[in-house]
Structures are given as C-alpha cells and as structure tokens.
CSV table of C-alpha atoms and ligand atoms in Angstrom, one decimal:
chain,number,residue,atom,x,y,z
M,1,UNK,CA,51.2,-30.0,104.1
M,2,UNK,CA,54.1,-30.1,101.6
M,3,UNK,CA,57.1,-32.0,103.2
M,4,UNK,CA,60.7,-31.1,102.3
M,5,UNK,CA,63.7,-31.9,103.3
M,6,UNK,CA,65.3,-28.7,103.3
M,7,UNK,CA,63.6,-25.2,103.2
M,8,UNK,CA,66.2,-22.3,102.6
M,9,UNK,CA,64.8,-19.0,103.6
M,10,UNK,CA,65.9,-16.1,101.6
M,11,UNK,CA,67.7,-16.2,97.6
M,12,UNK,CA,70.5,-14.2,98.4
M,13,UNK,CA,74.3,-15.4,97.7
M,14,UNK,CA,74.3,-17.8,100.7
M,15,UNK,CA,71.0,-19.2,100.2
M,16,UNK,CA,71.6,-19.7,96.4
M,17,UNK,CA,74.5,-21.2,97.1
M,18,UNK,CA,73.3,-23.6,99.6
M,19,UNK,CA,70.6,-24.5,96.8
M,20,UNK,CA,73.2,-25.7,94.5
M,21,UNK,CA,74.7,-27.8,97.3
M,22,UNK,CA,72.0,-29.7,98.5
M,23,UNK,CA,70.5,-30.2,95.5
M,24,UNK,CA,73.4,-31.8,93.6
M,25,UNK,CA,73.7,-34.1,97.8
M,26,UNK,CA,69.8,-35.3,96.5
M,27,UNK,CA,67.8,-33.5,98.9
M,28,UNK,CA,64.5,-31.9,98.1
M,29,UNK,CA,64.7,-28.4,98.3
M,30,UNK,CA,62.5,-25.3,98.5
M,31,UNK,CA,64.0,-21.6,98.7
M,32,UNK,CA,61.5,-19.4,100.0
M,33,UNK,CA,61.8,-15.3,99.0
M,34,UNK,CA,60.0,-12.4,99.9
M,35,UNK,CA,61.2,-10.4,96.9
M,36,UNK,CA,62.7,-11.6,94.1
M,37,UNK,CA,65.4,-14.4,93.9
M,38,UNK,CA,69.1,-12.4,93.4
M,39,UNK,CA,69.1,-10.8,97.0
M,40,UNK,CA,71.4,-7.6,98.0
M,41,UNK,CA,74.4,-8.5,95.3
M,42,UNK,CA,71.8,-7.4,92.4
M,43,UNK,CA,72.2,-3.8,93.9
M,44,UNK,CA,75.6,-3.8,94.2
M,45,UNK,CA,76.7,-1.5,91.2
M,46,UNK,CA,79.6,-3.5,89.8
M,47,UNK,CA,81.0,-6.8,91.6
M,48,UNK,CA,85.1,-7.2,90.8
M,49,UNK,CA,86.4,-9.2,94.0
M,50,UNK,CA,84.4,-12.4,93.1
M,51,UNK,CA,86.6,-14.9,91.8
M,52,UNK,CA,86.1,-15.6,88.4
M,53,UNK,CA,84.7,-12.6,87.4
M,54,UNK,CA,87.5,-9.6,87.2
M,55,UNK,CA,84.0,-6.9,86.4
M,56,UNK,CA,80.8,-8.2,86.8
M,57,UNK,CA,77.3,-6.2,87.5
M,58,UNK,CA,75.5,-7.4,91.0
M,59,UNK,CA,72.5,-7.8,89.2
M,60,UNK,CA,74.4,-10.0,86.6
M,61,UNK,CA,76.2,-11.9,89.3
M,62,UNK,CA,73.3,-12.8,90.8
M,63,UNK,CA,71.3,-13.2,87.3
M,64,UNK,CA,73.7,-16.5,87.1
M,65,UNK,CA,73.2,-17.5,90.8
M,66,UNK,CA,69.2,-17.8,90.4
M,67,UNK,CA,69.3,-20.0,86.5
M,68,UNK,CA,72.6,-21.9,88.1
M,69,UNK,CA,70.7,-22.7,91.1
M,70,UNK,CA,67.0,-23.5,89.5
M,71,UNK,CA,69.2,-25.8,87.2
M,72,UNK,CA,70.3,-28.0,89.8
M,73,UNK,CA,66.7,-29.2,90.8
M,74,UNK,CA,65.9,-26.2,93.5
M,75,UNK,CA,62.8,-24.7,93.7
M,76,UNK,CA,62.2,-21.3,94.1
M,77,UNK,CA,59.2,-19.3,95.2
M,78,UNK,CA,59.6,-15.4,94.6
M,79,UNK,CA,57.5,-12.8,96.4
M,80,UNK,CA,56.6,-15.9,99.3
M,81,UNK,CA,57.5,-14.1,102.2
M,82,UNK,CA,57.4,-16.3,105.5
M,83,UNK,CA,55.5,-15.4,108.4
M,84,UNK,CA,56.3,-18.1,111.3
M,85,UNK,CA,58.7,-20.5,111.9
M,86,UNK,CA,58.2,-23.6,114.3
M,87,UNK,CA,62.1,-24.6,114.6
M,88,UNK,CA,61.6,-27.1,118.2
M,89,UNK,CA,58.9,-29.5,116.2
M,90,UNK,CA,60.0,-32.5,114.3
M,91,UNK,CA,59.6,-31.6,110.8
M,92,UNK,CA,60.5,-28.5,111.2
M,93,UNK,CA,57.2,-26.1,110.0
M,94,UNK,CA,57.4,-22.8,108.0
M,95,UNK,CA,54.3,-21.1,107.1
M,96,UNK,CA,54.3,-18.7,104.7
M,97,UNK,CA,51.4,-16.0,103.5
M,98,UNK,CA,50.2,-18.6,101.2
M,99,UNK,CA,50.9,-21.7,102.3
M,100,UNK,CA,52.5,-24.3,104.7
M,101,UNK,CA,55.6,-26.3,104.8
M,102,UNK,CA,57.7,-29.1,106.7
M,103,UNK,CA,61.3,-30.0,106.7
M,104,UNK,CA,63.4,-31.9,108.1
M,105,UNK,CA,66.3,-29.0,108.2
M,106,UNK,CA,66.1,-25.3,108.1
M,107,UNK,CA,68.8,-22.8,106.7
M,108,UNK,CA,68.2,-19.4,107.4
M,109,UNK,CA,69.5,-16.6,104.8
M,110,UNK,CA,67.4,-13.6,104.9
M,111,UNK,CA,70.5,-11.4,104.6
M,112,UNK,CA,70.5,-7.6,106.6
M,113,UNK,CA,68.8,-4.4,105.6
M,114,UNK,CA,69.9,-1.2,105.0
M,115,UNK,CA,70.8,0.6,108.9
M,116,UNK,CA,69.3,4.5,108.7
M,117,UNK,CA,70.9,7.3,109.8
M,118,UNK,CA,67.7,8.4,112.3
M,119,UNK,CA,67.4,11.9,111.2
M,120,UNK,CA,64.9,14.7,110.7
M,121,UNK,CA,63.4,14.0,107.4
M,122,UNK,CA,64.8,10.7,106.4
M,123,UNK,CA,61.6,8.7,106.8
M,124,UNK,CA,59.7,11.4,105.4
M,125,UNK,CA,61.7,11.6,102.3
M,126,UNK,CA,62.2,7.8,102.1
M,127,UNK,CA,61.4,7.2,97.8
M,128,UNK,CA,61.3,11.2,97.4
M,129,UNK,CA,64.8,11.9,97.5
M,130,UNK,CA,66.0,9.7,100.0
M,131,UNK,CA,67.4,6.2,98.9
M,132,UNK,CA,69.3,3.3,100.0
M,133,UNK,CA,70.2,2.1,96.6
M,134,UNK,CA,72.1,3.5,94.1
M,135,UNK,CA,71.4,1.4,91.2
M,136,UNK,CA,68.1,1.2,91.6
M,137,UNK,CA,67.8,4.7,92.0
M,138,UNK,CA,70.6,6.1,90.6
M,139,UNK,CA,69.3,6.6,87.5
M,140,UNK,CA,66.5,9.4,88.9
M,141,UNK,CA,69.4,11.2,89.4
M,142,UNK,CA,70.6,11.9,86.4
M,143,UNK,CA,72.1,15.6,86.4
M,144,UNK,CA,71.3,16.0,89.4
M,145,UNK,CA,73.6,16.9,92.6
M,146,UNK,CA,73.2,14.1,95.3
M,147,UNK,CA,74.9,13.3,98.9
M,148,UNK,CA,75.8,9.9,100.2
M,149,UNK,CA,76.2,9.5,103.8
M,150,UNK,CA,78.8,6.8,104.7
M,151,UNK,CA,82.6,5.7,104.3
M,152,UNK,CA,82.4,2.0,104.0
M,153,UNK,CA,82.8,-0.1,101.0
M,154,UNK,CA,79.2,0.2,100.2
M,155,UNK,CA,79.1,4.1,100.3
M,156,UNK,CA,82.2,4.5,98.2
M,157,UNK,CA,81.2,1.9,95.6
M,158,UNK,CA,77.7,3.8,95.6
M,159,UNK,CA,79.4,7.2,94.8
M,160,UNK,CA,81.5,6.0,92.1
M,161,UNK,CA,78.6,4.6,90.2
M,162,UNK,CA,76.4,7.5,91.0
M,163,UNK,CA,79.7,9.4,89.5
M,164,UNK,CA,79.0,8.4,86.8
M,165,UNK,CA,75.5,9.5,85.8
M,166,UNK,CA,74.8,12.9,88.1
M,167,UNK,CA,76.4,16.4,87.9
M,168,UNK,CA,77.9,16.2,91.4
M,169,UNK,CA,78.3,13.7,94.0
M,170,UNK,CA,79.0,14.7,97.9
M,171,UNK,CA,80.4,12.5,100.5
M,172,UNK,CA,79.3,13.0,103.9
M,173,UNK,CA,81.6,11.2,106.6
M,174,UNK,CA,81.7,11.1,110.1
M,175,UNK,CA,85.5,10.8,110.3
M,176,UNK,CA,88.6,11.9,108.6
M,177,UNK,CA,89.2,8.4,106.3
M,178,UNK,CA,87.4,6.2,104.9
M,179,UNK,CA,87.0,2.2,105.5
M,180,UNK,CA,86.8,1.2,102.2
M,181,UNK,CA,89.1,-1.0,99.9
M,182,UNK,CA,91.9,1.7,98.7
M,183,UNK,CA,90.7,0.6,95.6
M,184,UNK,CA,87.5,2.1,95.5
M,185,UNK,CA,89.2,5.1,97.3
M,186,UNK,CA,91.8,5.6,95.0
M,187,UNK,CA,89.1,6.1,92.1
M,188,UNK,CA,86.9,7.8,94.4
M,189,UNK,CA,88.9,10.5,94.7
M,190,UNK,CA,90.4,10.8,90.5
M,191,UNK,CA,86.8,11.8,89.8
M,192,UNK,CA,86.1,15.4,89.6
M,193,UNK,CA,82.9,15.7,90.3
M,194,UNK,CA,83.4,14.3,94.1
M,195,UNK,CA,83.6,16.4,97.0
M,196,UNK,CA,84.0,14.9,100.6
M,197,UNK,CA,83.0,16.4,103.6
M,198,UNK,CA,85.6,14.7,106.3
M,199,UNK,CA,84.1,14.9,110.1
M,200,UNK,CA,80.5,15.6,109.1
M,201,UNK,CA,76.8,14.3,109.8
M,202,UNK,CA,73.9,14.9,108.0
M,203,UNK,CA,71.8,16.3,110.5
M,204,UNK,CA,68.5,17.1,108.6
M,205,UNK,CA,67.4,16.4,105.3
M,206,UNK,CA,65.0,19.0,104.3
M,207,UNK,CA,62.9,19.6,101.4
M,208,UNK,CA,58.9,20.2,100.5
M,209,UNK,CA,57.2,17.6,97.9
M,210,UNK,CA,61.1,16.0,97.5
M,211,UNK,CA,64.7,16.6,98.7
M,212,UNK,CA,65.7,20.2,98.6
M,213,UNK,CA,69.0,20.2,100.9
M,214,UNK,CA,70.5,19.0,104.0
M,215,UNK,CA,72.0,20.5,106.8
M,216,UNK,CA,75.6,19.3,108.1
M,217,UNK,CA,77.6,19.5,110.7
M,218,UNK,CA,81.3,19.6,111.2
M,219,UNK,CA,82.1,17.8,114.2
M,220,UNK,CA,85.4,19.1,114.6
M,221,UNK,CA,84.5,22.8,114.0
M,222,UNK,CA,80.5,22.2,114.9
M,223,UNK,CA,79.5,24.8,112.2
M,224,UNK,CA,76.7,24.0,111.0
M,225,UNK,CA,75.9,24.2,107.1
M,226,UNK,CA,72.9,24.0,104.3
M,227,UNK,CA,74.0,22.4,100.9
M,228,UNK,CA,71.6,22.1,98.5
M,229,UNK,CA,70.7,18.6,97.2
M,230,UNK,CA,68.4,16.8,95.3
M,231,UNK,CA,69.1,13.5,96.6
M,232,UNK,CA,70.4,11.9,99.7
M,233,UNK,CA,72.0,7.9,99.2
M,234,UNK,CA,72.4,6.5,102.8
M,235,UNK,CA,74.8,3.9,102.8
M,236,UNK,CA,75.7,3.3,106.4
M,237,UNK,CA,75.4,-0.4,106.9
M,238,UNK,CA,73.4,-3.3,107.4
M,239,UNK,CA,71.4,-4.7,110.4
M,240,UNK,CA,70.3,-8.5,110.1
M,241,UNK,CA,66.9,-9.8,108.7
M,242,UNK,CA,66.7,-11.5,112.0
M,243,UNK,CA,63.2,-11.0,114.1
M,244,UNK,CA,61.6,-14.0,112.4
M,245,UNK,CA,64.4,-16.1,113.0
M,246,UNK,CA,64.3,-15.0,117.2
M,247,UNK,CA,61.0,-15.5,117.1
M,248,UNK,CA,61.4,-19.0,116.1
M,249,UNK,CA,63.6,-19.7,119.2
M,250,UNK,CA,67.5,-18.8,117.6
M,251,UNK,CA,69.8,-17.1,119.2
M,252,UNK,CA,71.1,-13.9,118.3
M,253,UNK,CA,74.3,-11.9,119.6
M,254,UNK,CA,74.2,-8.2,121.3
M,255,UNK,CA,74.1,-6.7,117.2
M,256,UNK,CA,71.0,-8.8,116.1
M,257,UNK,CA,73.2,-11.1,114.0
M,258,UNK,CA,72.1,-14.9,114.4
M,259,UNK,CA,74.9,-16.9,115.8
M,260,UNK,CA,76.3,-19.9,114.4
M,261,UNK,CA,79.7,-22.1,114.8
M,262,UNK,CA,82.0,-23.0,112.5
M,263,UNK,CA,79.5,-25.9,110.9
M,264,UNK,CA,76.7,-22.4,110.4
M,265,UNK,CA,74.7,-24.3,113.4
M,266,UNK,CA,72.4,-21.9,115.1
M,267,UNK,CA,71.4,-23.4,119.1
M,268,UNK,CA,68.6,-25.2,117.4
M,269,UNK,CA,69.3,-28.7,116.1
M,270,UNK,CA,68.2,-28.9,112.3
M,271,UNK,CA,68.8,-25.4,111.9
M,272,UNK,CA,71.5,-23.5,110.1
M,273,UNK,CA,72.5,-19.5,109.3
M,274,UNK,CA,74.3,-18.2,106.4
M,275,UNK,CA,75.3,-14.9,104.7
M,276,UNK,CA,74.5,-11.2,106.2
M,277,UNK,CA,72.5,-12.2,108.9
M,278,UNK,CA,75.3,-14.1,110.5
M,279,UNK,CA,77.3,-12.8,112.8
M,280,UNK,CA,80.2,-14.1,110.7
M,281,UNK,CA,82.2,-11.0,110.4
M,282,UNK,CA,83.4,-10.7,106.6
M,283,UNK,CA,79.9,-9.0,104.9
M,284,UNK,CA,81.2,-10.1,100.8
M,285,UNK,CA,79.4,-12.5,98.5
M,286,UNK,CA,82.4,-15.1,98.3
M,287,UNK,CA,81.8,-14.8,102.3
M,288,UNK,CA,78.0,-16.0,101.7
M,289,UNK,CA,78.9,-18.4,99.3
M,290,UNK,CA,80.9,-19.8,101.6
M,291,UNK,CA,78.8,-19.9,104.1
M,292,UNK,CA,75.8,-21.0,102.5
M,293,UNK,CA,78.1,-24.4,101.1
M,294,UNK,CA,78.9,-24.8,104.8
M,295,UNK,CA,75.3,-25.0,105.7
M,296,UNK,CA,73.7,-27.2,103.3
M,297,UNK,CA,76.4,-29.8,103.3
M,298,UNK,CA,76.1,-29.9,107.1
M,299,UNK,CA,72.3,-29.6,106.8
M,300,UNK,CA,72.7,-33.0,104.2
M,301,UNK,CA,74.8,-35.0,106.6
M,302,UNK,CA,72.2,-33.9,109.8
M,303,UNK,CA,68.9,-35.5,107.4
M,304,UNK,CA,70.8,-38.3,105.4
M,305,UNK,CA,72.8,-39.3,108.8
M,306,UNK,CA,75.2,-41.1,106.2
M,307,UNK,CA,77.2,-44.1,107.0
M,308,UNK,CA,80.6,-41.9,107.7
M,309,UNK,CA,78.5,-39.7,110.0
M,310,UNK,CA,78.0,-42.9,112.2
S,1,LIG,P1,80.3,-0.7,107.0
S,1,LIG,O1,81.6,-1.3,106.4
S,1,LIG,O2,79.9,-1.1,108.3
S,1,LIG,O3,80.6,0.9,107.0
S,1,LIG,C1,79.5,1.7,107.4
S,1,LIG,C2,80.0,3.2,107.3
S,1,LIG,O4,79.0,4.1,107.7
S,1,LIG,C3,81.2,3.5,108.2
S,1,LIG,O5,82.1,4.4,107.5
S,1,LIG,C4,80.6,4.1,109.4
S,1,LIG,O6,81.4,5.1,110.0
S,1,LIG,C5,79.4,4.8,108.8
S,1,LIG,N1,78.3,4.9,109.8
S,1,LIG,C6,77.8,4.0,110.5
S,1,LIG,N2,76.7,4.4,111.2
S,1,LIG,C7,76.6,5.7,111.0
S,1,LIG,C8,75.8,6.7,111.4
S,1,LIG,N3,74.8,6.5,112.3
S,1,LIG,N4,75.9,8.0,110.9
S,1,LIG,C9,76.9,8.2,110.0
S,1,LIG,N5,77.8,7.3,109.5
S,1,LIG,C10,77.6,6.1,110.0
S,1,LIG,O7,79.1,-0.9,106.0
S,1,LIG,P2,79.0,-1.0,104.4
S,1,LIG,O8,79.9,-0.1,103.7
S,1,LIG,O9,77.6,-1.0,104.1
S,1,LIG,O10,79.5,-2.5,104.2
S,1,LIG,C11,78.8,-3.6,104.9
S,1,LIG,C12,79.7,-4.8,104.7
S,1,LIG,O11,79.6,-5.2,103.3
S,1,LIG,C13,81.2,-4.6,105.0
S,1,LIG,O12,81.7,-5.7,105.6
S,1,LIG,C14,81.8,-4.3,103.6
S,1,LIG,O13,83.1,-4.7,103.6
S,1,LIG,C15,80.9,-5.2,102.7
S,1,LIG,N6,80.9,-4.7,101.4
S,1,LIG,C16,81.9,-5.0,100.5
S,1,LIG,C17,82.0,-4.5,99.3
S,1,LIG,C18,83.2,-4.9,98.4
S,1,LIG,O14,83.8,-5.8,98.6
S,1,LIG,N7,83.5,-4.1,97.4
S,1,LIG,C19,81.0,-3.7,98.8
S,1,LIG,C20,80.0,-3.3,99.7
S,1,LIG,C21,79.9,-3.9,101.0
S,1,LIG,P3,82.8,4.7,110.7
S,1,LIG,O15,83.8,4.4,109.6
S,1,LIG,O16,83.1,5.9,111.5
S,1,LIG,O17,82.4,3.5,111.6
C-alpha cells in the first residue's frame, strides 16, 4: 500500500490550495479527484472578486491553481474517485476504485453539488434542456430563449453570461429581490434581453424529446402560467459532497456540511475539512483558499509534531 503523509480529497480551490501549502512544509502529498483537477470555479463564468485578478475566467482561475499546485511537488490523480475512507486507523486508509492508500492526515475538500429544485420534469430533462451549468452548457443555447431559476450570486452571474450568447434570458425568483452582489444585479438588469419573474416557482418543466416550456407560478397572485423555453439553468445552491466523509465517522451539522473549528479540524484527530463542504459560511474561492491553507498547515504541524508544537 502506498504510504503518504497527506491525502487531499478533492482538486477544488481549497484542496489546491492546501497542495501548495503542504508541499512547499515537505510533506508528501497526493490529491485524489473524481473529475478533473479545477473543481466548481472552472464553471464559474467569469471570476472578478479574487484578489489579483480584476476579470478572470473560472476555468482560467483554476487552469493556474492545478500547474501552480503540480509545480510545488503535489501529485494529482484525475478521474480517481474514492470509495471508502477508514479515518479511526493509524495511517489513516483511503481506497479508491483503483487502488489503496495510507496517510498519516487526511483533508477533506470534495466541495458541494448543485441543490435541484424537485420538480415535475427536472430529472427527466436533466442534459436535454435542463442544466446546472451555464458555461458548460451555455453555449447549446445559443439563440435560444432559456429560464434560470434562482436569485443568488450564482444564478445572476449565470444569466449575465448566458446574456450574452442566447436571444432571451428569464429569471425565475421566488421572492421580490434578489441576494446577489448589487454588482451583478446592477448589470443584470441594463441588459435588454432579461426579464424577471419576482414571486415565482417553476413548477413543471415540460417538454417531449427536450425542453419545450415551463409552467410558473406567482405566489403572490397564484396564477399559474406556460412560457415557452428551450432551456431551464437551475442555479439554486449547493449541498455538500459529504456522505463519504459521514461514512468515515465525521461529523456533519443539521445541513450536511462537515463541521470543523477554527484550525478546519473535523471530530476526528488527523482529519481536516475545507472549502464548500464546510459548514464555514462564506461559499467564494478566496473563502476555500483560505481554508484549504488553514488545513494543511495545521495538518503539517499534527504529522511533523515540530519542536514549537511541543
Ligand atoms: P445561494 O446564495 O444559497 O442562493 C440560492 C438562491 O436560490 C436563493 O435566491 C434562494 O432563494 C433560491 N432557492 C433556494 N432553494 C430554492 C428552491 N427550492 N426553489 C426556488 N428557489 C430556491 O446559492 P448560490 O447563488 O448558488 O451561491 C452559493 C454560494 O456561493 C453563496 O455563498 C454565494 O455567495 C457564493 N457565490 C459567490 C459568487 C461571487 O462571489 N460572485 C458567485 C457564485 C456563488 P431565497 O433568496 O428566497 O433564499
């Protein structure tokens, strides 16, 4: 079995970043991704809150993340999704679908998921109409009218891009303002081909081989309504990537988030938290950065023990 001294799980922000850390503090150190390294800021259509970069393209962002990290000494497996963790033994043990690994420390990133809405439809239309990412889908779109369901940061950043590239873009909003940076408000709302629908659910999203329309309703005025649509971007939220992690004995609040102290500790000794599936409550990459420092520095002074630790 290949002995490490840290395994990162998940190549998002926060695990990137903890890569850098603990490598350049001398421990050896294997990230472990299911997909490819980059995590949720590659779908972010255009990053301009990270410091140091006033406009900057998720996928670009995170682009820099993966070469600055594989610089440093880290190595990386892509597409190595784990399957079971065994936090309580000493090395820790992570087994994967191809192989089997031991560590001395353990810092879990495997960032959230996109929440869904739970309506009529939205499974069955899930990559025929119904996405959860705008630039990776986006670009299907192109022309085309499409509705995005949300009024966070992530819905309104979504409809400015898709602004950008398809005839018309609806908003769909449960309530009468949106959550969103006024920022990305304020530009929502110079484009012209934006509508927003204040007060409203989507409450089916109909269609035959794809998406053909929804059906809303006001919740204010309960009428109900069919707009035709060709798409339907649901940006509601995240829940955390958290099962494997419960399963391996952490604990998690009342959300699913896994929760950690101010050092990233999870209840397990050895075993550390960062980014999205956190229940730290500010969800931005300069958040998981953070986060992910936190956690390999305090996951270097739990395995190196080092003289000031004492
Ligand atoms: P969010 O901030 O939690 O907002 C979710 C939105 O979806 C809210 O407007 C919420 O409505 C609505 N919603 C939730 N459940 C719903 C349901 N079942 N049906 C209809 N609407 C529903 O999530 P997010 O926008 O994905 O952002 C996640 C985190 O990432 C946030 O912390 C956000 O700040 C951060 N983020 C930051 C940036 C940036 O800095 N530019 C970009 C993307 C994301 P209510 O308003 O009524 O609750």
């Amino acid at each position: 079995m290949e002995k490490w001294d840290l395994i990162i799980i998940g190549a998002g922000a926060a695990g990137l970043a903890a890569g850098i850390y603990a490598s350049r503090s001398g421990l050896k150190t294997l990230v472990l991704e299911e997909k490819l390294a980059g995590g949720a800021a590659s779908d972010a259509p255009l990053v301009e809150n990270y410091p140091g970069f006033i406009q900057i393209s998720g996928a670009e962002l995170a682009e820099k993340m993966v070469s600055h990290c594989k610089k440093t000494g880290v190595v990386i497996h892509d597409l190595e999704a784990v399957t079971t963790l065994d936090l309580k033994s000493e090395p820790k043990k992570v087994k994967t679908l191809r192989s089997e690994y031991a560590a001395t420390a353990v810092i879990i990133a495997t960032g959230a998921h996109y929440r869904e809405i739970g309506v009529k439809g939205e499974k069955e239309f899930r990559g025929r109409g119904v996405s959860y990412c705008g630039v990776c889908d986006g670009p299907f779109f192109k022309g085309k009218k499409v509705v995005v369901a949300g009024g966070g940061n992530t819905a309104c950043a979504t409809a400015l891009y898709l602004s950008n590239l398809v005839a018309e873009v609806l908003i769909v909003h449960r309530r009468d303002a949106f959550r969103a940076e006024e920022v990305l408000v304020r530009d929502l709302k110079s484009k012209g081909n934006v509508k927003i629908f204040w007060n409203t659910e989507i409450q089916e999203i109909k269609g035959d081989r794809t998406v053909k329309s929804v059906v809303l309703r006001n919740a204010k005025t309960t009428a109900i309504s069919e707009v035709a649509v060709d798409g339907v971007f649901v940006q509601i939220g995240e829940s955390a990537n958290s099962a494997l992690a419960k399963e391996g004995g952490v604990e998690l609040d009342e959300t699913g988030s896994i929760k950690i102290d101010m050092h990233q500790r999870t209840n397990l000794s050895g075993v550390y938290a960062a980014g999205d599936v956190t229940n730290y409550p500010v969800k931005q990459i300069g958040a998981a950065v953070g986060q992910g420092i936190t956690a390999a520095l305090e996951a270097y002074a739990y395995i190196k023990r080092p003289y000031y630790r004492k």
